[in-house]
Each structure stands twice: as C-alpha cells, then as structure tokens.
C-alpha cells in the first residue's frame, strides 16, 4: 500500500489558489505533475469534483469529460472503500487506477494515481462486465460481509424494492422465515469453502408476498454474489398451495383430498373442485363473521361436529352427516404481519374403510400360517407375525427391533444379513438352524422378498420350520441305508425282475449277495441282468420246472418258489439254489417280481442224508414190525394151546382146587394176550399204519354187545356194570366199530380193574343230531380207587402206570389209555378225566359220527333170524397140532363134526364137494399155501362161509382179510364162545340165502 501521508513532497510546479485549501502541498503537486502515469484528485464530498489532474490525465480523460466529477465518471466511491485498485471506463476505454482514500485530519480528497490505460485481452472489459451484470436476465445481488452493495435490475424487478431500500441491508432479511435456516446453512458453507452453493428460498417482495427463487451463492473472500438461475423456470408458488401440499403430505394419503383457502379480507372460503363436490358447497362460501374458527364452523355449518387435535398437534375438524370428513388447516404468512389460512378436507369414511382394509391385511399378515417378519431396507423390524413369535418364542418383552436381534438365535455361521441379501431371487431358500428362546433347536428354511410400494420399500422374510422334514429326510436316508445294508448283508441275494408290458424280461435289481450265491464277479452279474444269460446258467434238467413255475406264477399272480441247480462260474459245477418271489402288477402293465435266491446246497446234502436215514429207519421199523408180528404169533400159538387146554380141562369137571388153578392160568393168559395186542396196536399207531374202517353199524347194538361182553368180567371183579343208553341212539352210523369197541373196552376194563365191589356206570347220550351227523357223549364212571391229581395227566402217556410196571394186583402195560387217547384223536375227539383218590374216576369224551343210510347197513343186523341145522360139518385148516387138538375138542363139545387139513392146498382140494361142509375154519399162517391164498381160491369157485383164525394182530391183516373175502374173523387164542357166535352168524347168513 502506498502511504502518501508519510511522503514528504516538495512543491515545485503547480500552484492554484484552490489547492492549499485542499491540503495539497506544492511538492506533492510537483510530483503528481511530473508523474509519468495519470494522476488526479477529487473532492471527498458529493458530487466529488475533480479539482486537479496531471497533464497525462487531462490529455487522456479530463478533456473528454462532460462532468468533471466522479459521478460523471460513473464511479460509486462507497463501493471502493476497501479497494485500492479500480478500473475507470471513459468513452469505451478502460484505465486502471490506484486509489487513496481521504484520511481524517490528513487529507480531504480522493487520490487516483498509477493511472494507465488497460491493455485489451480476452476478459471482458469492465464496461462489458458491468453491462453484463446490470442487464443480466438473472437476478444478481453482490455484497460484502453480509451487506448488499449491488442489485441488478432483474433482482430489483423480481422483488419490487428500490435500490436505496436494499443497499446496506442484509439479504437474510428478505428470506421467508421458514427458509432462513436452510439458507443460512448454505451461506455458511459457501463462505467457509469459498465455493459456489445452490439453495432455494422464498424472497419477500414489496407486495408482501413471497417469490421462490433458485439461487447460487458464491464467496470470494468476504465478497458474496447471489445469482438466481433457472434450474426450473422461476416460478412463484402460491403459499396456500405450499401449505396445502404439506398438509396432504403429512396426512393420510389414502383418500381423495380437497383444498380450501380462507381469505380474511374477502371473508370467504375458496374451495377447489374436489372440496366443492365432496362437501356439496358452492365454490366460494361467503362468511358472516371475521373470527377464524367461527367462520370455519359456519362455513361447514351443517357438517361440523367439533375440533380434535392429533398427535402432531394438527387440528382436525370433524364433520358429521352425510359423511365423516376431516379438515386440516394451517396459518401461513402473506407478509411479515399478515397471516392467512389454507387447508384440506377429506372423506374420513373412505380413510376408515381403507384403514380397516389395511387392518385386515395387517391381521392377515400377523395371523398368517407362515412365520413372517417385515423389515425396512435398513434392517428395522416393522412387523413380526404371531407364527414368527411362536417359532422364536418371542413375547412382548423380548420382541426384536432389528434384524441383528435375531443373531443370537442362529446356531450356524450364516449371518442374519444374508437372510435379506438376495430378496429378489424367487424361490431361493436359505437353510439355517436356530435355537429359540425355549432352547429348541430348529431347522428353518428362510425366504425373502422385496416389496416396493409408492410409500416405501420393505423386505418380507418368511420362515418355514423344516426340522421335521429334515429329520424325516435323515431318517429316510438312514432307513434307506439300513435297507441297502440289509440287502447286502442278508445271506443269499435279493432281486427285482421286471416283465414289461411288451413282454421283455430283465433283472432291474440284483443285490451283491447274488454274486456269492452264483459264484460270479460283478461284471458277470451285470451280464446276468439279461434273462437269456441268466437262464442259460440253470441246469438243463431243472430248466423246464423253472420255466413252468415262473409262467404259472405270472398267470395266477401267485408267489413263485422253486428249487433248481445253477452253474457256478466257469467251473462247470452246479449248485442247488432256492428261488422265491412274489409277483406284482404295476399300473404301467409291467409285472414285477421281488424275490431272493439262496444257496441250499448244504440243505440238499442234508436232505439226501436225511432221506437215506429215513429209509434206513423205515427199514428198521419194518424189521421191528415184522419181528413184533412174528414174535406175537409165536407167543400166541403156545398161549392158544394153553388157553385151549385150560378150556378143555375146565369142561372135564375139575376139583375146586384145580378149577382155581385153571382160572389163574386163564387170567394170566388173557393178560398176556391183551399185552401183546396192546403192543402191536401201539406199534401200528406209532408207525402211522393204523387203518380206520368206515363201515356202518348200529350204535346202541354195539354198546349192548360191549357191555354184554364184559358182564362176565364185571361179575368176576365183583362190580356192578350199568349201561345208561339214550334210546335215540338206535342209529346207523359210519365208523370203525372195532376201534370204537377197543376204546370203550379199555375204559370199562380199567374201571372194573380199579374198582372193588363198586359200580361202573357207562352213560351214552345223544348231544345233537342233524341230517348228516350226530354228536354223542360217552362216559365211563366208577367209584374205585381214583387217580391222584398229579397222576391225572401222566396216565395218558405211553407206558405210564400210577403204580409202576406190571402191577401185580392189576396187571397191564400202561399202554391202554395212551392208545385210547390216540384212537380218539384219530376219530376227532378228545378224552377227559375227572377223578378223586378214594372216590372214583370219570372218563368222558364227545364224538361226531356220520349217519349211514339204512341200505348201507351191515348184513349182520338184517332182521332175518337164521335157522341153523343142529349139526354142522366143518373143515378145519390148521397146521399146528396143539391148536388143532384144542379146536377139535371145542367143536366136538358143541356136538359138531369136522375134517382137518394142514395147509391151504389141502383145504382147496377138500372142496371137491363143497356141499359137504357148512363152514371153513381157516388158519392164516400155514405152509404150502397160506390161508389168504387158499380162501381166495375157494371163494373164486364156491359159495361157502370161511372164518379166519389168526394169531396175528387183527390190525395188520384186516385189509387182507377183507380183500380175500373172509366172512368172519376170530383171533387166537380162540375164545370158544366168540367162535361159536361167529360160526352161527356166517352159516346162518348163507343158510338164509339159500
Ligand atoms: P394199564 O395197562 O396199566 O391199565 P392204562 O394206560 O390203561 O394202563 O392205565 C394207566 C394207569 O392209569 C393204570 O395203571 C392205573 O394206575 C390208572 N387208571 C386207569 N384207569 C383207572 C381207573 N378207572 N381208576 C383208577 N386208576 C385208573
């Protein structure tokens, strides 16, 4: 800075009478005068007259001036207060000057010095710049600190004030109070950063209204420049609009909104079209009173209910009929003193409806069956529905506020943020496991979706509890694994064979086990899938069976089971396998067999051995049986002799002593015979060779016969034998009469045996009768020694006696009851026992019998009473001398005669005159020709009764006896009375026929 005040000038050149008054000394003048640059001085008072200029100045500028003052130069001195340099424009030429301002007590003039013409360059000339600023269509306001120093014409036009009214005032005064805060912020920023910033603010106009302007504020040092620019076309906003729009924005945007404005001067309401229609009022409503609330009331007279204030402090006017409207309003500033009212009105019913619809959708969300939460994009939880609460076990106290609040529940490393990371990818689920508040570990499948409305964008996250599904999947995996394991580990192999609807057969599945069963590699197993290859491995001998059984299985849809041999690898050897499968028809028409193959070679080997053993056992059994039958025959022959002899001796009037001894012998022999018969029967049953007859017989007749047969025995044992027979049982039934008698005989004999001077009661009742069948109850009751509880089950066992073996007193083998039980079981019945020691025993059973037709009835019961000749002549075929002797004696005793032959051949030969004999008594076992063959031969030629006499157990030879045509049968040793009966019967039959 040039400090002229400190300079000592020597005045040499110039001097006028004015100068000393101005405080300019001559030295200074001289310097000025001689300066090679332009210098001039001007008064410090209006109009700032240029009172001195040097030669250069006068030449360049002074001479051209019309007014020799600063105003004439177009200089506004005040605007240069802080400037030391300035540009002067004179007649389109620019000159730069330095300026020294007047100083108090020192100088009272402005000193312009260093004046020189400005070189022209690319920048506009000052004149150009000034012109540009002045006539700019944008408003330009310039100032320093915060005082306006310049406004261009556009600026003044826009706000309507005069230059003088605004210069040296702060621009902030012009800004609408509501915009001041934001304006200040921008202002400060531009100042601090020495930059250009943008702002929009409402400027007050001279007319007390506001004009909204888009502004650029720039700072250069302390100097500011405010320019309007046309971001948008500069527009004047109706302040009422602004209020109304703000109200609309802050109120529910769900309904149609009408606008209204209150004009206090006109004292009227202006309604827009929507408001007018909504409220059914004229466009302009004139009011009576000036107060604000009152006019509103009167404007909406018929509609007003009252005023309410909402949470935001906004006042609502609630209207009544015909609909419920709400009104919101706000005062706004017209100018700094005066306020107006603008507001909106909307149909609250519509909002209520919308709200209830909103409520409905919210409820829908909250009560949705799927667990869901609604988040803002920043992760704020907006809603959490009840299922989600349940899932995480949230309640009011621990409800999550942010997505992050879910983090503590997550068990795996998946961050919760990932839940909403890909919200737009449809169907993508994130699987995560969580532990909820209750500590339950759950597997969740999470999906999210971004939902954008015109209000905001949200993310909905849904959770699906897949714990059960996952555990099911796991258990399915486990069980599949288990099944695969099972399939692989079971001995043998499993397969699935498919017969397609087209007739093609293949193995769809072969388990590993198949390889070891067939002794093949996995490659070979693969080739086996082809049925042809598989079949070629089957033994040629077994192939037909395999094919036939398979075809049958397919036809009848029945399980397939087949044993066959298959080739083992390349060894050429075969192995026995068992194949089994179950067929199933599929919906496709295909047929599927699920089956297995198992190696049975060991079993086969075992079976073979078993078969051999069985044959051996059968052979041994046969030998045993043969031996038994031989030995019993051998035993019976001498017994027969003894029995016969005793019988003869008893006829010879023995002494009492002899009679006693003879009876003892008889008893012993009888016992021995029973024993032998029992043994033989037992052996038969055991060997399964028992043949049951199915002939007709009369039930009551049979029972009477049995009782009659035992009468002697009863008398002998000093017991009373009673028969209580149901009269309805005089029936013909089919069955084995002999076996039936054997059962009853056994039971009655036992009862007589184990009862001393008591009663043995036999009871037979008809239980039921149908067309075909009868059910009969049999009971043998005694009051003998009884059987202890512990022995009751044992006595039916083989060889079991309560008192062991060959009980001296009672005799027996212990086989009787065992045989009885077995026989009854063959007949489909079961024996029962009730007994008490010292009281007696009751054996009973029920049996079903088939009824026989009358025609089928046995000839024995033909009502014909045979009339027999007094004397019979018999042919006796008997090889054994003793037997022949005994039998001969018996025959003679009856007063009959006989001829004896010693073998079958002789017997046949003796038939040369068949009329000679009334009957043939035929022994079975004889040399030359046995009794069977001889009888056949006789029967082939002649009609003569033949009675078989045999020591062999009846069972064995029964069939043969029937085959050969014997008419009767008497077991050895011969019971004379029985033989007599049989002879009478058969001869009588023939006699009656002839
Ligand atoms: P046994 O040939 O010895 O009679 P059983 O099988 O007929 O053989 O009888 C077996 C045993 O059952 C007999 O030894 C006897 O002890 C007992 N028992 C059978 N019936 C009677 C009965 N009516 N009273 C008492 N005991 C009986």
Coordinates of C-alpha atoms in Angstrom, one line a residue, residues 436-894:
X436 CA -35.2 -70.4 20.1
X437 CA -35.9 -68.8 23.5
X438 CA -37.1 -72.0 24.8
X439 CA -33.9 -73.7 23.8
X440 CA -35.5 -75.8 21.0
X441 CA -33.1 -76.4 18.1
X442 CA -35.0 -75.8 14.9
X443 CA -34.1 -76.0 11.2
X444 CA -35.5 -73.1 9.2
X445 CA -35.9 -72.5 5.5
X446 CA -35.8 -68.8 5.0
X447 CA -37.0 -66.8 2.0
X448 CA -37.2 -63.1 1.5
X449 CA -38.8 -60.8 -1.0
X450 CA -38.5 -57.1 -1.6
X451 CA -41.9 -55.3 -1.7
X452 CA -42.0 -51.8 -3.1
X453 CA -45.0 -49.6 -2.8
X454 CA -45.2 -45.9 -3.7
X455 CA -44.7 -45.2 0.0
X456 CA -41.6 -47.3 0.8
X457 CA -39.7 -50.4 0.1
X458 CA -39.9 -53.2 2.6
X459 CA -38.5 -56.8 2.8
X460 CA -40.7 -59.6 3.9
X461 CA -38.8 -62.6 5.4
X462 CA -40.6 -65.9 5.8
X463 CA -39.5 -68.8 7.9
X464 CA -40.5 -72.4 7.4
X465 CA -39.9 -74.8 10.1
X466 CA -38.3 -77.8 8.3
X467 CA -37.0 -79.5 11.4
X468 CA -39.4 -82.4 11.0
X469 CA -38.8 -82.5 7.2
X470 CA -35.1 -82.6 7.8
X471 CA -35.3 -85.2 10.5
X472 CA -37.6 -87.2 8.3
X473 CA -35.2 -86.9 5.4
X474 CA -32.4 -88.0 7.7
X475 CA -34.4 -91.0 8.9
X476 CA -35.3 -91.8 5.4
X477 CA -31.7 -91.7 4.5
X478 CA -30.9 -93.8 7.5
X479 CA -33.6 -96.3 6.7
X480 CA -32.5 -96.4 3.0
X481 CA -29.0 -97.0 4.2
X482 CA -30.3 -99.6 6.6
X483 CA -32.3 -101.3 3.8
X484 CA -29.3 -101.2 1.5
X485 CA -27.2 -102.7 4.2
X486 CA -29.8 -105.3 4.9
X487 CA -30.0 -106.1 1.2
X488 CA -26.2 -106.5 1.0
X489 CA -25.8 -108.3 4.3
X490 CA -28.5 -110.9 4.2
X491 CA -27.3 -114.3 3.3
X492 CA -28.4 -115.0 -0.2
X493 CA -29.3 -112.5 -2.8
X494 CA -32.3 -110.3 -3.5
X495 CA -33.5 -109.3 -6.9
X496 CA -36.2 -107.5 -8.8
X497 CA -37.3 -108.9 -12.1
X498 CA -39.5 -106.9 -14.5
X499 CA -41.7 -108.3 -17.2
X500 CA -42.6 -105.3 -19.3
X501 CA -46.0 -104.9 -20.9
X502 CA -44.1 -105.6 -24.2
X503 CA -43.0 -108.9 -23.0
X504 CA -39.4 -108.1 -22.3
X505 CA -37.9 -109.6 -19.2
X506 CA -34.9 -108.3 -17.3
X507 CA -33.5 -108.0 -13.8
X508 CA -33.9 -104.5 -12.7
X509 CA -32.0 -105.1 -9.5
X510 CA -29.5 -107.7 -8.2
X511 CA -28.1 -107.4 -4.7
X512 CA -24.5 -108.0 -4.0
X513 CA -25.5 -111.3 -2.4
X514 CA -26.5 -112.7 -5.8
X515 CA -22.8 -112.8 -6.8
X516 CA -21.8 -115.1 -3.9
X517 CA -24.9 -117.3 -4.4
X518 CA -24.0 -117.8 -8.0
X519 CA -20.2 -117.6 -7.5
X520 CA -19.8 -114.8 -10.1
X521 CA -17.9 -111.5 -10.4
X522 CA -19.7 -108.1 -10.5
X523 CA -19.2 -107.9 -14.3
X524 CA -20.8 -111.3 -14.8
X525 CA -23.6 -110.2 -12.5
X526 CA -24.1 -107.2 -14.8
X527 CA -24.4 -109.6 -17.8
X528 CA -26.9 -111.6 -15.8
X529 CA -29.4 -108.8 -16.0
X530 CA -30.2 -110.2 -19.4
X531 CA -32.7 -113.0 -18.7
X532 CA -31.3 -115.2 -21.5
X533 CA -27.9 -115.3 -19.9
X534 CA -29.5 -116.0 -16.5
X535 CA -31.5 -118.9 -17.9
X536 CA -28.5 -120.5 -19.6
X537 CA -26.9 -121.0 -16.2
X538 CA -29.8 -123.1 -15.0
X539 CA -29.2 -126.9 -15.0
X540 CA -30.9 -128.3 -18.2
X541 CA -32.8 -130.8 -16.1
X542 CA -34.3 -128.1 -13.9
X543 CA -34.9 -125.6 -16.6
X544 CA -38.4 -126.9 -17.6
X545 CA -39.5 -126.7 -13.9
X546 CA -38.1 -123.2 -13.5
X547 CA -39.9 -122.0 -16.6
X548 CA -43.2 -123.8 -15.8
X549 CA -43.4 -122.5 -12.3
X550 CA -42.5 -119.0 -13.4
X551 CA -45.2 -119.0 -16.0
X552 CA -47.7 -120.3 -13.5
X553 CA -46.7 -117.6 -11.1
X554 CA -47.2 -114.9 -13.7
X555 CA -50.5 -116.3 -14.8
X556 CA -52.1 -116.8 -11.4
X557 CA -50.2 -113.9 -9.8
X558 CA -49.1 -116.4 -7.2
X559 CA -45.8 -116.5 -5.3
X560 CA -43.1 -118.4 -7.1
X561 CA -41.0 -121.0 -5.3
X562 CA -38.6 -123.3 -7.0
X563 CA -35.5 -125.3 -6.2
X564 CA -33.0 -125.7 -9.0
X565 CA -29.4 -126.0 -9.9
X566 CA -27.3 -123.3 -11.4
X567 CA -23.8 -123.3 -12.9
X568 CA -21.1 -122.0 -10.6
X569 CA -18.9 -119.6 -12.5
X570 CA -16.9 -121.4 -15.2
X571 CA -16.2 -124.5 -13.0
X572 CA -18.9 -126.5 -14.8
X573 CA -20.2 -127.5 -11.4
X574 CA -23.8 -126.9 -10.3
X575 CA -25.1 -125.7 -7.0
X576 CA -28.6 -126.1 -5.6
X577 CA -30.4 -122.8 -5.0
X578 CA -33.8 -121.9 -3.8
X579 CA -35.6 -119.1 -5.6
X580 CA -38.7 -117.4 -4.2
X581 CA -40.5 -114.4 -5.4
X582 CA -43.8 -112.6 -5.2
X583 CA -45.2 -111.0 -8.3
X584 CA -47.0 -107.7 -8.5
X585 CA -48.6 -106.0 -11.4
X586 CA -47.8 -102.3 -11.8
X587 CA -50.1 -99.6 -13.1
X588 CA -48.0 -99.4 -16.2
X589 CA -48.9 -103.0 -17.1
X590 CA -45.4 -104.2 -16.2
X591 CA -45.1 -107.1 -13.8
X592 CA -42.5 -107.1 -11.1
X593 CA -41.2 -110.0 -9.0
X594 CA -39.5 -109.2 -5.8
X595 CA -37.5 -112.3 -4.8
X596 CA -34.5 -113.9 -3.4
X597 CA -32.1 -116.6 -4.3
X598 CA -30.3 -118.6 -1.6
X599 CA -27.8 -121.4 -1.7
X600 CA -29.4 -124.6 -0.4
X601 CA -26.7 -127.0 -1.4
X602 CA -25.9 -127.8 2.2
X603 CA -29.6 -128.3 2.9
X604 CA -29.9 -130.5 -0.1
X605 CA -27.0 -132.6 1.1
X606 CA -28.6 -132.8 4.5
X607 CA -31.9 -133.8 2.9
X608 CA -30.2 -136.5 1.0
X609 CA -28.7 -137.8 4.2
X610 CA -32.0 -137.4 5.9
X611 CA -33.7 -139.3 3.1
X612 CA -31.2 -142.1 3.5
X613 CA -31.6 -142.1 7.2
X614 CA -35.4 -142.1 6.8
X615 CA -35.2 -145.1 4.5
X616 CA -32.9 -146.8 7.0
X617 CA -35.3 -146.0 9.8
X618 CA -38.3 -147.2 7.8
X619 CA -36.4 -150.4 7.1
X620 CA -35.6 -150.8 10.7
X621 CA -39.2 -150.1 11.6
X622 CA -40.3 -152.7 9.1
X623 CA -37.9 -155.2 10.6
X624 CA -39.2 -154.3 14.1
X625 CA -42.8 -154.6 12.9
X626 CA -42.1 -157.9 11.2
X627 CA -40.3 -159.1 14.3
X628 CA -43.2 -158.0 16.5
X629 CA -45.8 -159.7 14.4
X630 CA -43.6 -162.8 14.1
X631 CA -42.9 -162.9 17.9
X632 CA -46.6 -162.3 18.8
X633 CA -47.6 -165.0 16.5
X634 CA -45.0 -167.3 18.1
X635 CA -46.2 -166.2 21.5
X636 CA -49.8 -166.6 20.7
X637 CA -49.5 -170.1 19.4
X638 CA -48.4 -171.6 22.7
X639 CA -50.8 -169.3 24.5
X640 CA -53.5 -170.6 22.3
X641 CA -52.6 -174.1 23.3
X642 CA -52.6 -173.2 27.0
X643 CA -55.9 -171.4 26.7
X644 CA -57.5 -174.2 24.7
X645 CA -56.2 -176.9 27.0
X646 CA -57.4 -175.0 30.1
X647 CA -60.8 -174.6 28.4
X648 CA -60.9 -178.4 27.8
X649 CA -59.8 -179.2 31.3
X650 CA -62.4 -176.9 32.7
X651 CA -65.0 -178.9 30.8
X652 CA -63.7 -182.1 32.4
X653 CA -65.3 -181.3 35.9
X654 CA -62.1 -180.4 37.7
X655 CA -62.0 -180.2 41.5
X656 CA -62.4 -176.8 43.1
X657 CA -58.7 -176.6 43.6
X658 CA -58.0 -177.5 40.0
X659 CA -60.7 -175.1 38.9
X660 CA -59.0 -172.3 40.8
X661 CA -55.6 -173.1 39.4
X662 CA -57.1 -173.3 35.9
X663 CA -58.8 -169.9 36.3
X664 CA -55.5 -168.3 37.4
X665 CA -53.8 -169.7 34.4
X666 CA -56.6 -168.3 32.2
X667 CA -56.3 -164.8 33.8
X668 CA -52.6 -164.8 33.2
X669 CA -53.0 -165.9 29.6
X670 CA -55.7 -163.3 29.0
X671 CA -53.4 -160.6 30.4
X672 CA -50.6 -161.7 28.2
X673 CA -52.8 -161.6 25.1
X674 CA -54.0 -158.1 26.0
X675 CA -50.4 -157.0 26.4
X676 CA -49.4 -158.4 23.1
X677 CA -52.4 -156.9 21.3
X678 CA -51.7 -153.6 23.0
X679 CA -48.1 -153.6 22.0
X680 CA -49.0 -154.4 18.4
X681 CA -51.6 -151.7 18.3
X682 CA -49.3 -149.2 19.8
X683 CA -46.6 -150.0 17.3
X684 CA -49.1 -149.7 14.4
X685 CA -50.3 -146.3 15.6
X686 CA -46.7 -145.1 16.1
X687 CA -45.7 -146.2 12.6
X688 CA -48.8 -144.4 11.2
X689 CA -50.1 -147.5 9.7
X690 CA -53.3 -147.6 11.5
X691 CA -56.2 -148.0 9.1
X692 CA -59.6 -146.8 10.2
X693 CA -62.6 -148.5 8.9
X694 CA -65.6 -146.6 7.7
X695 CA -68.4 -149.1 7.8
X696 CA -72.0 -148.7 9.0
X697 CA -73.0 -150.1 12.4
X698 CA -75.8 -149.6 14.9
X699 CA -74.6 -147.6 17.8
X700 CA -76.8 -149.0 20.5
X701 CA -76.3 -152.5 19.3
X702 CA -72.6 -152.1 19.5
X703 CA -72.8 -150.7 23.1
X704 CA -75.1 -153.5 24.2
X705 CA -72.6 -156.0 22.8
X706 CA -69.7 -154.4 24.5
X707 CA -71.5 -154.4 27.9
X708 CA -72.6 -157.9 27.3
X709 CA -69.1 -159.0 26.5
X710 CA -67.9 -157.5 29.8
X711 CA -70.6 -158.9 32.0
X712 CA -68.6 -161.9 33.0
X713 CA -65.6 -159.7 33.7
X714 CA -67.7 -157.5 35.9
X715 CA -69.1 -160.4 37.8
X716 CA -65.6 -161.7 38.1
X717 CA -64.3 -158.4 39.6
X718 CA -67.4 -158.3 41.8
X719 CA -68.5 -155.0 40.4
X720 CA -71.9 -153.9 39.1
X721 CA -71.7 -152.8 35.4
X722 CA -74.5 -150.5 34.3
X723 CA -75.4 -149.1 30.9
X724 CA -77.4 -145.9 30.7
X725 CA -78.1 -145.7 27.0
X726 CA -80.0 -142.9 25.2
X727 CA -82.9 -144.6 23.3
X728 CA -82.4 -142.1 20.5
X729 CA -79.1 -143.8 19.7
X730 CA -80.7 -146.7 17.9
X731 CA -79.0 -145.3 14.8
X732 CA -76.9 -146.4 12.0
X733 CA -73.6 -144.6 12.0
X734 CA -70.4 -144.9 10.0
X735 CA -67.1 -145.6 11.6
X736 CA -64.7 -148.1 12.8
X737 CA -66.7 -150.3 15.1
X738 CA -63.7 -152.3 16.2
X739 CA -61.8 -149.2 17.3
X740 CA -64.8 -147.8 19.0
X741 CA -65.2 -151.0 21.0
X742 CA -61.5 -151.0 21.7
X743 CA -61.7 -147.5 23.3
X744 CA -64.8 -148.4 25.4
X745 CA -63.4 -151.8 26.3
X746 CA -60.2 -150.2 27.5
X747 CA -62.0 -147.6 29.7
X748 CA -64.5 -150.1 31.1
X749 CA -61.9 -152.8 31.8
X750 CA -59.8 -150.2 33.6
X751 CA -62.8 -149.1 35.6
X752 CA -63.6 -152.7 36.6
X753 CA -59.9 -153.3 37.3
X754 CA -59.5 -150.4 39.7
X755 CA -62.9 -150.7 41.4
X756 CA -63.6 -153.3 44.1
X757 CA -67.2 -154.2 44.8
X758 CA -68.4 -151.0 43.4
X759 CA -70.3 -149.7 40.4
X760 CA -69.1 -149.0 36.9
X761 CA -71.7 -146.9 35.1
X762 CA -71.5 -146.4 31.3
X763 CA -73.5 -143.5 30.0
X764 CA -74.1 -142.7 26.4
X765 CA -76.2 -139.7 25.3
X766 CA -77.1 -138.1 22.1
X767 CA -76.0 -134.5 22.2
X768 CA -77.2 -133.3 18.9
X769 CA -78.4 -134.6 15.6
X770 CA -78.6 -133.2 12.1
X771 CA -79.4 -134.7 8.8
X772 CA -76.0 -136.0 8.3
X773 CA -74.4 -136.1 11.7
X774 CA -74.8 -137.0 15.4
X775 CA -72.7 -135.8 18.3
X776 CA -72.6 -138.4 21.1
X777 CA -71.4 -138.2 24.7
X778 CA -69.7 -141.2 26.2
X779 CA -68.9 -141.6 29.9
X780 CA -67.3 -144.3 32.0
X781 CA -67.8 -143.7 35.7
X782 CA -66.6 -145.8 38.6
X783 CA -66.3 -145.5 42.4
X784 CA -63.0 -147.2 42.5
X785 CA -59.6 -146.1 43.9
X786 CA -59.5 -142.9 41.9
X787 CA -56.4 -141.1 40.5
X788 CA -54.4 -138.5 42.2
X789 CA -54.3 -135.0 40.6
X790 CA -50.6 -135.2 39.9
X791 CA -51.0 -138.5 38.0
X792 CA -54.0 -137.5 36.0
X793 CA -52.1 -136.1 33.0
X794 CA -49.4 -138.8 33.2
X795 CA -51.6 -141.8 32.8
X796 CA -52.3 -140.9 29.1
X797 CA -48.6 -141.1 28.4
X798 CA -47.1 -144.2 26.8
X799 CA -46.2 -147.0 29.2
X800 CA -47.4 -145.0 32.2
X801 CA -49.0 -146.6 35.2
X802 CA -49.6 -144.9 38.5
X803 CA -48.0 -147.9 40.2
X804 CA -45.1 -148.9 38.1
X805 CA -44.7 -151.8 35.7
X806 CA -46.7 -154.9 35.7
X807 CA -48.7 -154.1 38.8
X808 CA -49.1 -157.4 40.5
X809 CA -52.6 -156.8 41.5
X810 CA -54.0 -155.2 38.4
X811 CA -51.6 -156.2 35.6
X812 CA -51.4 -154.1 32.4
X813 CA -48.7 -152.4 30.3
X814 CA -49.6 -148.8 30.8
X815 CA -50.4 -148.5 27.1
X816 CA -54.2 -148.8 27.2
X817 CA -55.0 -145.2 27.9
X818 CA -52.3 -143.9 25.6
X819 CA -53.8 -146.0 22.8
X820 CA -57.3 -144.9 23.8
X821 CA -56.3 -141.2 23.6
X822 CA -54.6 -141.7 20.2
X823 CA -57.5 -143.6 18.7
X824 CA -59.9 -140.9 19.9
X825 CA -57.8 -138.2 18.5
X826 CA -57.8 -140.0 15.1
X827 CA -61.6 -140.1 15.4
X828 CA -61.5 -136.3 16.0
X829 CA -62.3 -136.5 19.7
X830 CA -60.5 -135.8 23.0
X831 CA -60.6 -137.8 26.2
X832 CA -61.2 -136.0 29.6
X833 CA -60.8 -137.2 33.1
X834 CA -62.2 -136.2 36.4
X835 CA -61.1 -138.2 39.4
X836 CA -60.5 -138.1 43.1
X837 CA -58.5 -140.6 45.1
X838 CA -60.8 -142.9 47.1
X839 CA -63.9 -141.6 45.4
X840 CA -63.6 -142.7 41.8
X841 CA -63.0 -141.7 38.3
X842 CA -64.9 -140.4 35.3
X843 CA -63.5 -140.7 31.8
X844 CA -65.6 -139.0 29.1
X845 CA -65.5 -137.8 25.6
X846 CA -67.7 -136.5 22.8
X847 CA -67.6 -137.7 19.3
X848 CA -69.1 -136.7 15.9
X849 CA -70.3 -139.5 13.8
X850 CA -71.7 -139.5 10.3
X851 CA -75.1 -141.1 9.9
X852 CA -75.4 -144.0 7.5
X853 CA -78.2 -144.8 5.2
X854 CA -80.4 -147.8 6.1
X855 CA -79.5 -149.6 2.8
X856 CA -75.8 -149.4 3.7
X857 CA -76.5 -151.2 6.9
X858 CA -74.5 -154.2 7.8
X859 CA -75.9 -157.5 6.8
X860 CA -75.4 -158.6 10.4
X861 CA -78.3 -156.7 11.5
X862 CA -80.7 -158.0 8.8
X863 CA -83.8 -158.9 10.7
X864 CA -83.5 -162.4 9.3
X865 CA -83.1 -164.9 12.1
X866 CA -81.0 -167.7 10.6
X867 CA -82.4 -171.1 11.2
X868 CA -79.3 -173.3 11.7
X869 CA -79.1 -177.0 11.3
X870 CA -78.5 -178.8 14.6
X871 CA -75.3 -180.4 13.5
X872 CA -72.7 -178.7 11.4
X873 CA -69.8 -180.3 9.5
X874 CA -66.8 -178.0 9.4
X875 CA -63.5 -178.0 7.6
X876 CA -60.6 -177.1 9.8
X877 CA -57.4 -175.9 8.1
X878 CA -54.7 -175.8 10.8
X879 CA -51.1 -176.8 10.6
X880 CA -50.4 -176.6 14.3
X881 CA -51.1 -179.8 16.1
X882 CA -51.8 -178.4 19.5
X883 CA -54.2 -175.8 18.1
X884 CA -55.9 -178.4 16.0
X885 CA -56.3 -180.6 19.1
X886 CA -57.8 -177.8 21.2
X887 CA -60.1 -176.6 18.4
X888 CA -61.2 -180.1 17.6
X889 CA -62.2 -180.7 21.2
X890 CA -64.2 -177.5 21.3
X891 CA -66.0 -178.4 18.1
X892 CA -66.9 -181.8 19.4
X893 CA -68.1 -180.2 22.6
X894 CA -70.7 -178.2 20.6

